[in-house]
Amino acid sequence: MKILVTGGAGYIGSHTVLSLLNNDFDVIVYDNLSNANIESIRRVENLTGKKVSFIKGDIQDKATLTKVFSEFVIDAVIHFAALKAVGESSTLPLKYYQNNVHGTLNLLEVMMAFRVYDFIFSSSATVYGGENVVPYEETMPLGEASSPYGASKVMIERALKDLAQANSEFRAVCLRYFNPIGAHESGDIGEDPKGIPNNLLPYVAQVAVGKRESLQVFGNDYSTQDGTCERDYLHVMDLAEGHVSAVNWLKKNSSFTGVEAFNLGTGRAISVLEIINAFEQACQQKIPYHFAPRRYGDLPAFWANAEKANKQLGWKATRNISQMMADTWRWQSNNPQGYPN
Ligand code: NAD
Ligand code: UDP
């Protein structure tokens, strides 16, 4: 079975490509490398001993997409390609809507033209917004996204529903990720943010490796156990395996059409201070940090009800927090500057 993976050179994409290859799928990666390094794919090939077909291309470029769909017989698409910096999306909303929404519509149009109907979409817990009560369940209505980035995910989920309504052959799975962290256990591939990291774990890891001085903890006056925000962190390899489960689920359920959403999380929330503490254990050193004001748009606490993915996809996150920290540290300490340029 041949799978086109857009954004496959990025953080979650590269780990998923590795899992797909290890499960004997053929993989074509389509990535414009705007936030990735081709070295991730080389390392995935080394780790698996298998080849990936790589095409440098943009999802906004319909001509190149069309060429790819004419050259390869594609069975399914896993769509990671997107811009993901929440803060930046508020200052450059049109760039985010162009890239994420328009790019996805382009991709779907080319898929329809080539009668490729199986689609797995990188959605996010952010689609639940602040209105829903925790833990989030898939039956809840989509919320009011707090950023253009979040809104792009809500819009795409809606577009997928409308497409499925109009085309009875189209089948989409929206995987709503909670907070992916960690790295492959080899320490060869991991998260390599460009510039100052926006997310907690890459920031903590860069402080530990001496690249940054001190972590700012955004807010210690939330109504949580220790006053800092709580999130449902899951290991990126568990997340990667969730995609393999979703592909297998589509394959097995040949009569399914429409759109189905699944939360991918552990069902457990932990705080920023707990993360710092767990990372200190993994790297055997103190992480300098200081409290800073709350970050705009942050919710106090959210986590997944992950029952549906467990029951229907047969998927469950199995790696614990110390494994997530140990693997992050292995990747960061082996590659203090990220992938070589
Ligand atoms: P990433 O930036 O590492 O990966 C995205 C990849 O897409 C990159 O390789 C980038 O070069 C590529 N890309 C971006 N725009 C493109 C375009 N127009 N054409 C072709 N390629 C393009 O990010 P990630 O963390 O691996 O996220 C993957 C997906 O998961 C994204 O859709 C993101 O929104 C979603 N997601 C991520 C998180 C998270 O915390 N990392 C949480 C929820 C959802
Ligand atoms: N966070 C922090 N300092 C940072 C980055 C993040 O205290 O430098 C906190 C942030 O306020 C949130 C949690 O860590 O409570 C997770 O943030 P991240 O950006 O990783 O994920 P998301 O906001 O998407 O849940």
GROMACS .gro file of C-alpha atoms and ligand atoms in nm:
model
  410
    1MET     CA    1   0.000   0.000   0.000
    2LYS     CA    2   0.143   0.338  -0.107
    3ILE     CA    3   0.090   0.638   0.120
    4LEU     CA    4   0.157   1.000   0.037
    5VAL     CA    5   0.273   1.183   0.349
    6THR     CA    6   0.264   1.562   0.320
    7GLY     CA    7   0.490   1.734   0.572
    8GLY     CA    8   0.663   1.400   0.623
    9ALA     CA    9   1.006   1.553   0.687
   10GLY     CA   10   0.877   1.745   0.993
   11TYR     CA   11   0.865   1.642   1.356
   12ILE     CA   12   0.555   1.420   1.374
   13GLY     CA   13   0.575   1.335   1.003
   14SER     CA   14   0.926   1.185   1.021
   15HIS     CA   15   0.836   0.964   1.319
   16THR     CA   16   0.520   0.851   1.140
   17VAL     CA   17   0.713   0.773   0.821
   18LEU     CA   18   0.942   0.553   1.032
   19SER     CA   19   0.643   0.366   1.180
   20LEU     CA   20   0.481   0.327   0.837
   21LEU     CA   21   0.802   0.181   0.688
   22ASN     CA   22   0.838  -0.055   0.983
   23ASN     CA   23   0.483  -0.173   0.909
   24ASP     CA   24   0.569  -0.239   0.542
   25PHE     CA   25   0.390   0.056   0.385
   26ASP     CA   26   0.551   0.233   0.087
   27VAL     CA   27   0.594   0.601   0.157
   28ILE     CA   28   0.618   0.910  -0.059
   29VAL     CA   29   0.704   1.227   0.133
   30TYR     CA   30   0.590   1.561  -0.009
   31ASP     CA   31   0.737   1.855   0.184
   32ASN     CA   32   0.852   2.206   0.095
   33LEU     CA   33   1.112   2.191   0.377
   34SER     CA   34   0.991   2.527   0.512
   35ASN     CA   35   1.019   2.388   0.865
   36ALA     CA   36   1.221   2.071   0.818
   37ASN     CA   37   1.555   1.931   0.714
   38ILE     CA   38   1.594   1.652   0.459
   39GLU     CA   39   1.838   1.491   0.702
   40SER     CA   40   1.533   1.364   0.898
   41ILE     CA   41   1.436   1.148   0.601
   42ARG     CA   42   1.793   1.022   0.552
   43ARG     CA   43   1.801   0.916   0.915
   44VAL     CA   44   1.462   0.745   0.890
   45GLU     CA   45   1.598   0.551   0.592
   46ASN     CA   46   1.905   0.450   0.795
   47LEU     CA   47   1.699   0.345   1.095
   48THR     CA   48   1.456   0.135   0.891
   49GLY     CA   49   1.687   0.016   0.611
   50LYS     CA   50   1.410   0.121   0.368
   51LYS     CA   51   1.381   0.387   0.100
   52VAL     CA   52   1.145   0.682   0.093
   53SER     CA   53   1.046   0.862  -0.229
   54PHE     CA   54   1.098   1.230  -0.148
   55ILE     CA   55   0.949   1.517  -0.346
   56LYS     CA   56   1.028   1.874  -0.254
   57GLY     CA   57   0.701   2.051  -0.318
   58ASP     CA   58   0.442   2.285  -0.176
   59ILE     CA   59   0.079   2.188  -0.116
   60GLN     CA   60  -0.015   2.526  -0.262
   61ASP     CA   61   0.145   2.423  -0.592
   62LYS     CA   62  -0.125   2.226  -0.774
   63ALA     CA   63   0.089   2.153  -1.080
   64THR     CA   64   0.355   1.971  -0.877
   65LEU     CA   65   0.091   1.787  -0.675
   66THR     CA   66  -0.076   1.677  -0.998
   67LYS     CA   67   0.257   1.549  -1.130
   68VAL     CA   68   0.306   1.341  -0.815
   69PHE     CA   69  -0.042   1.189  -0.837
   70SER     CA   70   0.017   1.104  -1.205
   71GLU     CA   71   0.354   0.940  -1.137
   72PHE     CA   72   0.256   0.728  -0.836
   73VAL     CA   73  -0.049   0.513  -0.768
   74ILE     CA   74  -0.143   0.649  -0.427
   75ASP     CA   75  -0.379   0.460  -0.196
   76ALA     CA   76  -0.408   0.707   0.090
   77VAL     CA   77  -0.284   1.046   0.205
   78ILE     CA   78  -0.164   1.143   0.553
   79HIS     CA   79  -0.166   1.520   0.567
   80PHE     CA   80   0.075   1.684   0.815
   81ALA     CA   81   0.190   1.981   0.605
   82ALA     CA   82   0.096   2.302   0.785
   83LEU     CA   83   0.238   2.603   0.959
   84LYS     CA   84   0.195   2.556   1.333
   85ALA     CA   85   0.322   2.857   1.530
   86VAL     CA   86   0.015   2.971   1.721
   87GLY     CA   87   0.154   3.317   1.811
   88GLU     CA   88   0.279   3.388   1.459
   89SER     CA   89  -0.061   3.291   1.319
   90SER     CA   90  -0.215   3.592   1.499
   91THR     CA   91   0.027   3.834   1.335
   92LEU     CA   92   0.020   3.665   0.992
   93PRO     CA   93  -0.333   3.523   0.969
   94LEU     CA   94  -0.355   3.531   0.589
   95LYS     CA   95  -0.030   3.337   0.555
   96TYR     CA   96  -0.175   3.069   0.783
   97TYR     CA   97  -0.508   3.051   0.602
   98GLN     CA   98  -0.328   3.041   0.264
   99ASN     CA   99  -0.087   2.771   0.364
  100ASN     CA  100  -0.305   2.554   0.586
  101VAL     CA  101  -0.656   2.597   0.447
  102HIS     CA  102  -0.595   2.681   0.082
  103GLY     CA  103  -0.310   2.426   0.067
  104THR     CA  104  -0.537   2.153   0.205
  105LEU     CA  105  -0.818   2.239  -0.039
  106ASN     CA  106  -0.568   2.214  -0.325
  107LEU     CA  107  -0.453   1.875  -0.206
  108LEU     CA  108  -0.812   1.751  -0.173
  109GLU     CA  109  -0.896   1.875  -0.523
  110VAL     CA  110  -0.604   1.684  -0.672
  111MET     CA  111  -0.699   1.375  -0.470
  112MET     CA  112  -1.056   1.392  -0.605
  113ALA     CA  113  -0.928   1.434  -0.961
  114PHE     CA  114  -0.722   1.116  -0.922
  115ARG     CA  115  -0.994   0.930  -0.732
  116VAL     CA  116  -0.786   0.894  -0.417
  117TYR     CA  117  -1.038   0.891  -0.135
  118ASP     CA  118  -0.863   0.795   0.190
  119PHE     CA  119  -0.742   1.090   0.395
  120ILE     CA  120  -0.588   1.118   0.742
  121PHE     CA  121  -0.570   1.468   0.879
  122SER     CA  122  -0.347   1.616   1.153
  123SER     CA  123  -0.604   1.791   1.365
  124SER     CA  124  -0.554   1.919   1.715
  125ALA     CA  125  -0.709   1.941   2.061
  126THR     CA  126  -0.729   2.313   1.991
  127VAL     CA  127  -1.049   2.250   1.789
  128TYR     CA  128  -1.238   2.199   2.116
  129GLY     CA  129  -1.174   2.562   2.214
  130GLY     CA  130  -1.228   2.695   2.563
  131GLU     CA  131  -1.604   2.630   2.575
  132ASN     CA  132  -1.602   2.253   2.620
  133VAL     CA  133  -1.548   2.089   2.958
  134VAL     CA  134  -1.254   1.856   3.014
  135PRO     CA  135  -1.177   1.580   2.938
  136TYR     CA  136  -1.252   1.649   2.572
  137GLU     CA  137  -1.464   1.394   2.388
  138GLU     CA  138  -1.515   1.358   2.014
  139THR     CA  139  -1.893   1.404   2.049
  140MET     CA  140  -1.842   1.764   2.168
  141PRO     CA  141  -1.909   2.047   1.924
  142LEU     CA  142  -1.610   2.225   1.773
  143GLY     CA  143  -1.523   2.531   1.979
  144GLU     CA  144  -1.430   2.887   1.899
  145ALA     CA  145  -1.061   2.862   1.810
  146SER     CA  146  -0.845   3.117   1.992
  147SER     CA  147  -0.600   3.172   1.701
  148PRO     CA  148  -0.595   3.167   1.321
  149TYR     CA  149  -0.388   2.847   1.350
  150GLY     CA  150  -0.665   2.681   1.553
  151ALA     CA  151  -0.930   2.823   1.321
  152SER     CA  152  -0.749   2.668   1.023
  153LYS     CA  153  -0.792   2.323   1.183
  154VAL     CA  154  -1.162   2.388   1.255
  155MET     CA  155  -1.219   2.508   0.897
  156ILE     CA  156  -1.049   2.202   0.749
  157GLU     CA  157  -1.248   1.962   0.968
  158ARG     CA  158  -1.563   2.136   0.844
  159ALA     CA  159  -1.448   2.121   0.480
  160LEU     CA  160  -1.382   1.748   0.516
  161LYS     CA  161  -1.739   1.694   0.643
  162ASP     CA  162  -1.882   1.890   0.352
  163LEU     CA  163  -1.668   1.699   0.103
  164ALA     CA  164  -1.780   1.366   0.250
  165GLN     CA  165  -2.140   1.483   0.228
  166ALA     CA  166  -2.097   1.564  -0.139
  167ASN     CA  167  -1.886   1.263  -0.232
  168SER     CA  168  -1.990   0.928  -0.090
  169GLU     CA  169  -1.654   0.766  -0.167
  170PHE     CA  170  -1.449   1.010   0.039
  171ARG     CA  171  -1.326   0.881   0.377
  172ALA     CA  172  -1.143   1.097   0.628
  173VAL     CA  173  -1.001   1.042   0.973
  174CYS     CA  174  -0.928   1.351   1.182
  175LEU     CA  175  -0.670   1.270   1.444
  176ARG     CA  176  -0.691   1.529   1.720
  177TYR     CA  177  -0.348   1.534   1.880
  178PHE     CA  178  -0.300   1.649   2.237
  179ASN     CA  179   0.061   1.748   2.323
  180PRO     CA  180   0.317   1.537   2.135
  181ILE     CA  181   0.667   1.536   2.286
  182GLY     CA  182   0.970   1.305   2.290
  183ALA     CA  183   1.174   1.155   2.012
  184HIS     CA  184   1.252   0.817   1.860
  185GLU     CA  185   1.435   0.601   2.114
  186SER     CA  186   1.750   0.598   1.895
  187GLY     CA  187   1.798   0.972   1.956
  188ASP     CA  188   1.858   1.008   1.581
  189ILE     CA  189   1.536   1.191   1.494
  190GLY     CA  190   1.344   1.443   1.703
  191GLU     CA  191   1.195   1.789   1.717
  192ASP     CA  192   1.419   2.056   1.563
  193PRO     CA  193   1.245   2.394   1.588
  194LYS     CA  194   1.386   2.684   1.392
  195GLY     CA  195   1.469   2.987   1.614
  196ILE     CA  196   1.325   3.026   1.962
  197PRO     CA  197   1.101   2.729   2.046
  198ASN     CA  198   0.733   2.809   2.106
  199ASN     CA  199   0.659   2.481   2.278
  200LEU     CA  200   0.752   2.374   2.627
  201LEU     CA  201   0.961   2.061   2.573
  202PRO     CA  202   1.198   2.188   2.305
  203TYR     CA  203   1.253   2.496   2.521
  204VAL     CA  204   1.329   2.290   2.833
  205ALA     CA  205   1.564   2.066   2.632
  206GLN     CA  206   1.751   2.366   2.490
  207VAL     CA  207   1.796   2.510   2.841
  208ALA     CA  208   1.932   2.174   2.958
  209VAL     CA  209   2.182   2.158   2.673
  210GLY     CA  210   2.301   2.515   2.747
  211LYS     CA  211   2.153   2.678   2.437
  212ARG     CA  212   1.913   2.898   2.638
  213GLU     CA  213   1.958   3.043   2.986
  214SER     CA  214   1.631   2.995   3.167
  215LEU     CA  215   1.278   2.874   3.099
  216GLN     CA  216   0.988   3.112   3.147
  217VAL     CA  217   0.696   2.935   3.310
  218PHE     CA  218   0.390   3.115   3.177
  219GLY     CA  219   0.163   3.167   3.478
  220ASN     CA  220   0.165   3.015   3.828
  221ASP     CA  221  -0.174   3.143   3.937
  222TYR     CA  222  -0.403   2.903   3.749
  223SER     CA  223  -0.662   2.705   3.942
  224THR     CA  224  -0.462   2.384   3.897
  225GLN     CA  225  -0.285   2.167   4.156
  226ASP     CA  226   0.041   2.364   4.152
  227GLY     CA  227  -0.082   2.681   3.975
  228THR     CA  228   0.082   2.603   3.638
  229CYS     CA  229  -0.099   2.485   3.325
  230GLU     CA  230  -0.176   2.117   3.275
  231ARG     CA  231  -0.164   1.933   2.943
  232ASP     CA  232  -0.198   1.578   2.811
  233TYR     CA  233   0.156   1.504   2.683
  234LEU     CA  234   0.200   1.196   2.466
  235HIS     CA  235   0.509   1.031   2.317
  236VAL     CA  236   0.558   1.111   1.948
  237MET     CA  237   0.616   0.740   1.874
  238ASP     CA  238   0.277   0.656   2.029
  239LEU     CA  239   0.130   0.929   1.811
  240ALA     CA  240   0.311   0.791   1.505
  241GLU     CA  241   0.168   0.447   1.575
  242GLY     CA  242  -0.177   0.606   1.602
  243HIS     CA  243  -0.147   0.696   1.233
  244VAL     CA  244  -0.061   0.338   1.142
  245SER     CA  245  -0.369   0.226   1.338
  246ALA     CA  246  -0.582   0.478   1.149
  247VAL     CA  247  -0.458   0.355   0.810
  248ASN     CA  248  -0.525  -0.004   0.913
  249TRP     CA  249  -0.870   0.093   1.040
  250LEU     CA  250  -0.961   0.249   0.703
  251LYS     CA  251  -0.827  -0.059   0.525
  252LYS     CA  252  -1.027  -0.296   0.743
  253ASN     CA  253  -1.349  -0.093   0.735
  254SER     CA  254  -1.398  -0.087   0.361
  255SER     CA  255  -1.767   0.003   0.397
  256PHE     CA  256  -1.694   0.314   0.603
  257THR     CA  257  -1.746   0.650   0.434
  258GLY     CA  258  -1.762   0.993   0.589
  259VAL     CA  259  -1.546   1.157   0.853
  260GLU     CA  260  -1.449   1.015   1.189
  261ALA     CA  261  -1.254   1.205   1.457
  262PHE     CA  262  -1.032   1.044   1.720
  263ASN     CA  263  -0.851   1.199   2.015
  264LEU     CA  264  -0.491   1.086   2.044
  265GLY     CA  265  -0.377   1.149   2.401
  266THR     CA  266  -0.305   0.958   2.722
  267GLY     CA  267  -0.611   1.073   2.915
  268ARG     CA  268  -0.388   1.222   3.186
  269ALA     CA  269  -0.283   1.583   3.242
  270ILE     CA  270   0.045   1.696   3.396
  271SER     CA  271   0.167   2.041   3.491
  272VAL     CA  272   0.458   2.252   3.367
  273LEU     CA  273   0.635   2.208   3.702
  274GLU     CA  274   0.589   1.830   3.685
  275ILE     CA  275   0.745   1.837   3.337
  276ILE     CA  276   1.045   2.034   3.464
  277ASN     CA  277   1.089   1.791   3.751
  278ALA     CA  278   1.066   1.485   3.522
  279PHE     CA  279   1.313   1.638   3.277
  280GLU     CA  280   1.559   1.710   3.559
  281GLN     CA  281   1.550   1.341   3.649
  282ALA     CA  282   1.620   1.244   3.288
  283CYS     CA  283   1.911   1.483   3.232
  284GLN     CA  284   2.042   1.470   3.589
  285GLN     CA  285   2.074   1.846   3.620
  286LYS     CA  286   1.870   2.143   3.742
  287ILE     CA  287   1.666   2.336   3.483
  288PRO     CA  288   1.683   2.709   3.560
  289TYR     CA  289   1.334   2.859   3.535
  290HIS     CA  290   1.139   3.163   3.648
  291PHE     CA  291   0.772   3.249   3.660
  292ALA     CA  292   0.643   3.488   3.395
  293PRO     CA  293   0.294   3.627   3.321
  294ARG     CA  294   0.034   3.401   3.163
  295ARG     CA  295   0.069   3.352   2.786
  296TYR     CA  296  -0.224   3.494   2.588
  297GLY     CA  297  -0.468   3.225   2.477
  298ASP     CA  298  -0.345   2.948   2.711
  299LEU     CA  299  -0.617   2.740   2.874
  300PRO     CA  300  -0.554   2.628   3.235
  301ALA     CA  301  -0.587   2.255   3.177
  302PHE     CA  302  -0.708   2.009   2.915
  303TRP     CA  303  -0.672   1.643   2.845
  304ALA     CA  304  -0.825   1.376   2.628
  305ASN     CA  305  -1.083   1.114   2.677
  306ALA     CA  306  -0.894   0.862   2.462
  307GLU     CA  307  -1.147   0.578   2.489
  308LYS     CA  308  -1.274   0.602   2.133
  309ALA     CA  309  -0.931   0.551   1.975
  310ASN     CA  310  -0.875   0.263   2.212
  311LYS     CA  311  -1.205   0.091   2.134
  312GLN     CA  312  -1.222   0.152   1.760
  313LEU     CA  313  -0.863   0.187   1.642
  314GLY     CA  314  -0.721  -0.051   1.902
  315TRP     CA  315  -0.470   0.223   1.987
  316LYS     CA  316  -0.342   0.329   2.328
  317ALA     CA  317  -0.049   0.547   2.434
  318THR     CA  318   0.194   0.312   2.610
  319ARG     CA  319   0.506   0.520   2.680
  320ASN     CA  320   0.524   0.697   3.016
  321ILE     CA  321   0.647   1.043   3.106
  322SER     CA  322   0.998   0.934   3.209
  323GLN     CA  323   1.041   0.764   2.871
  324MET     CA  324   0.921   1.084   2.697
  325MET     CA  325   1.182   1.284   2.891
  326ALA     CA  326   1.465   1.034   2.845
  327ASP     CA  327   1.406   1.017   2.469
  328THR     CA  328   1.383   1.397   2.437
  329TRP     CA  329   1.710   1.430   2.625
  330ARG     CA  330   1.884   1.162   2.416
  331TRP     CA  331   1.785   1.342   2.096
  332GLN     CA  332   1.880   1.688   2.230
  333SER     CA  333   2.214   1.586   2.385
  334ASN     CA  334   2.317   1.384   2.077
  335ASN     CA  335   2.212   1.671   1.847
  336PRO     CA  336   2.259   1.996   2.044
  337GLN     CA  337   2.226   2.206   1.728
  338GLY     CA  338   1.947   1.993   1.579
  339TYR     CA  339   1.997   1.847   1.232
  340PRO     CA  340   2.316   1.960   1.055
  341ASN     CA  341   2.253   2.218   0.782
  342NAD     P1  342   0.643   2.049   1.160
  342NAD     O1  343   0.653   2.193   1.129
  342NAD     O2  344   0.763   1.982   1.216
  342NAD     O3  345   0.594   1.968   1.032
  342NAD     C1  346   0.517   2.026   0.931
  342NAD     C2  347   0.585   1.996   0.800
  342NAD     O4  348   0.508   2.049   0.693
  342NAD     C3  349   0.725   2.057   0.789
  342NAD     O5  350   0.813   1.957   0.745
  342NAD     C4  351   0.710   2.168   0.684
  342NAD     O6  352   0.830   2.186   0.611
  342NAD     C5  353   0.595   2.114   0.601
  342NAD     N1  354   0.514   2.216   0.533
  342NAD     C6  355   0.459   2.328   0.587
  342NAD     N2  356   0.389   2.394   0.493
  342NAD     C7  357   0.400   2.323   0.378
  342NAD     C8  358   0.351   2.341   0.247
  342NAD     N3  359   0.281   2.449   0.213
  342NAD     N4  360   0.379   2.247   0.155
  342NAD     C9  361   0.454   2.139   0.185
  342NAD     N5  362   0.505   2.117   0.307
  342NAD    C10  363   0.478   2.209   0.403
  342NAD     O7  364   0.519   2.031   1.259
  342NAD     P2  365   0.470   1.901   1.339
  342NAD     O8  366   0.478   1.934   1.483
  342NAD     O9  367   0.532   1.780   1.286
  342NAD    O10  368   0.315   1.905   1.299
  342NAD    C11  369   0.261   1.824   1.197
  342NAD    C12  370   0.112   1.849   1.190
  342NAD    O11  371   0.051   1.820   1.316
  342NAD    C13  372   0.074   1.993   1.157
  342NAD    O12  373  -0.041   1.990   1.073
  342NAD    C14  374   0.037   2.050   1.292
  342NAD    O13  375  -0.053   2.156   1.281
  342NAD    C15  376  -0.027   1.929   1.358
  342NAD     N6  377  -0.024   1.934   1.505
  342NAD    C16  378   0.095   1.948   1.571
  342NAD    C17  379   0.096   1.953   1.710
  342NAD    C18  380   0.226   1.970   1.785
  342NAD    O14  381   0.223   2.000   1.904
  342NAD     N7  382   0.343   1.950   1.724
  342NAD    C19  383  -0.023   1.942   1.782
  342NAD    C20  384  -0.143   1.928   1.712
  342NAD    C21  385  -0.143   1.922   1.572
  343UDP     N1  386   0.493   2.690   2.844
  343UDP     C1  387   0.576   2.757   2.932
  343UDP     N2  388   0.692   2.808   2.885
  343UDP     C2  389   0.731   2.797   2.754
  343UDP     C3  390   0.645   2.726   2.664
  343UDP     C4  391   0.527   2.676   2.714
  343UDP     O1  392   0.545   2.771   3.050
  343UDP     O2  393   0.838   2.848   2.716
  343UDP     C5  394   0.367   2.632   2.896
  343UDP     C6  395   0.243   2.687   2.826
  343UDP     O3  396   0.196   2.800   2.896
  343UDP     C7  397   0.148   2.568   2.834
  343UDP     C8  398   0.237   2.446   2.835
  343UDP     O4  399   0.368   2.493   2.867
  343UDP     O5  400   0.082   2.572   2.958
  343UDP     C9  401   0.240   2.374   2.701
  343UDP     O6  402   0.269   2.472   2.601
  343UDP     P1  403   0.297   2.430   2.452
  343UDP     O7  404   0.319   2.557   2.375
  343UDP     O8  405   0.407   2.329   2.449
  343UDP     O9  406   0.165   2.356   2.408
  343UDP     P2  407   0.014   2.409   2.391
  343UDP    O10  408   0.012   2.554   2.426
  343UDP    O11  409  -0.015   2.384   2.249
  343UDP    O12  410  -0.067   2.326   2.482
   0.00000   0.00000   0.00000
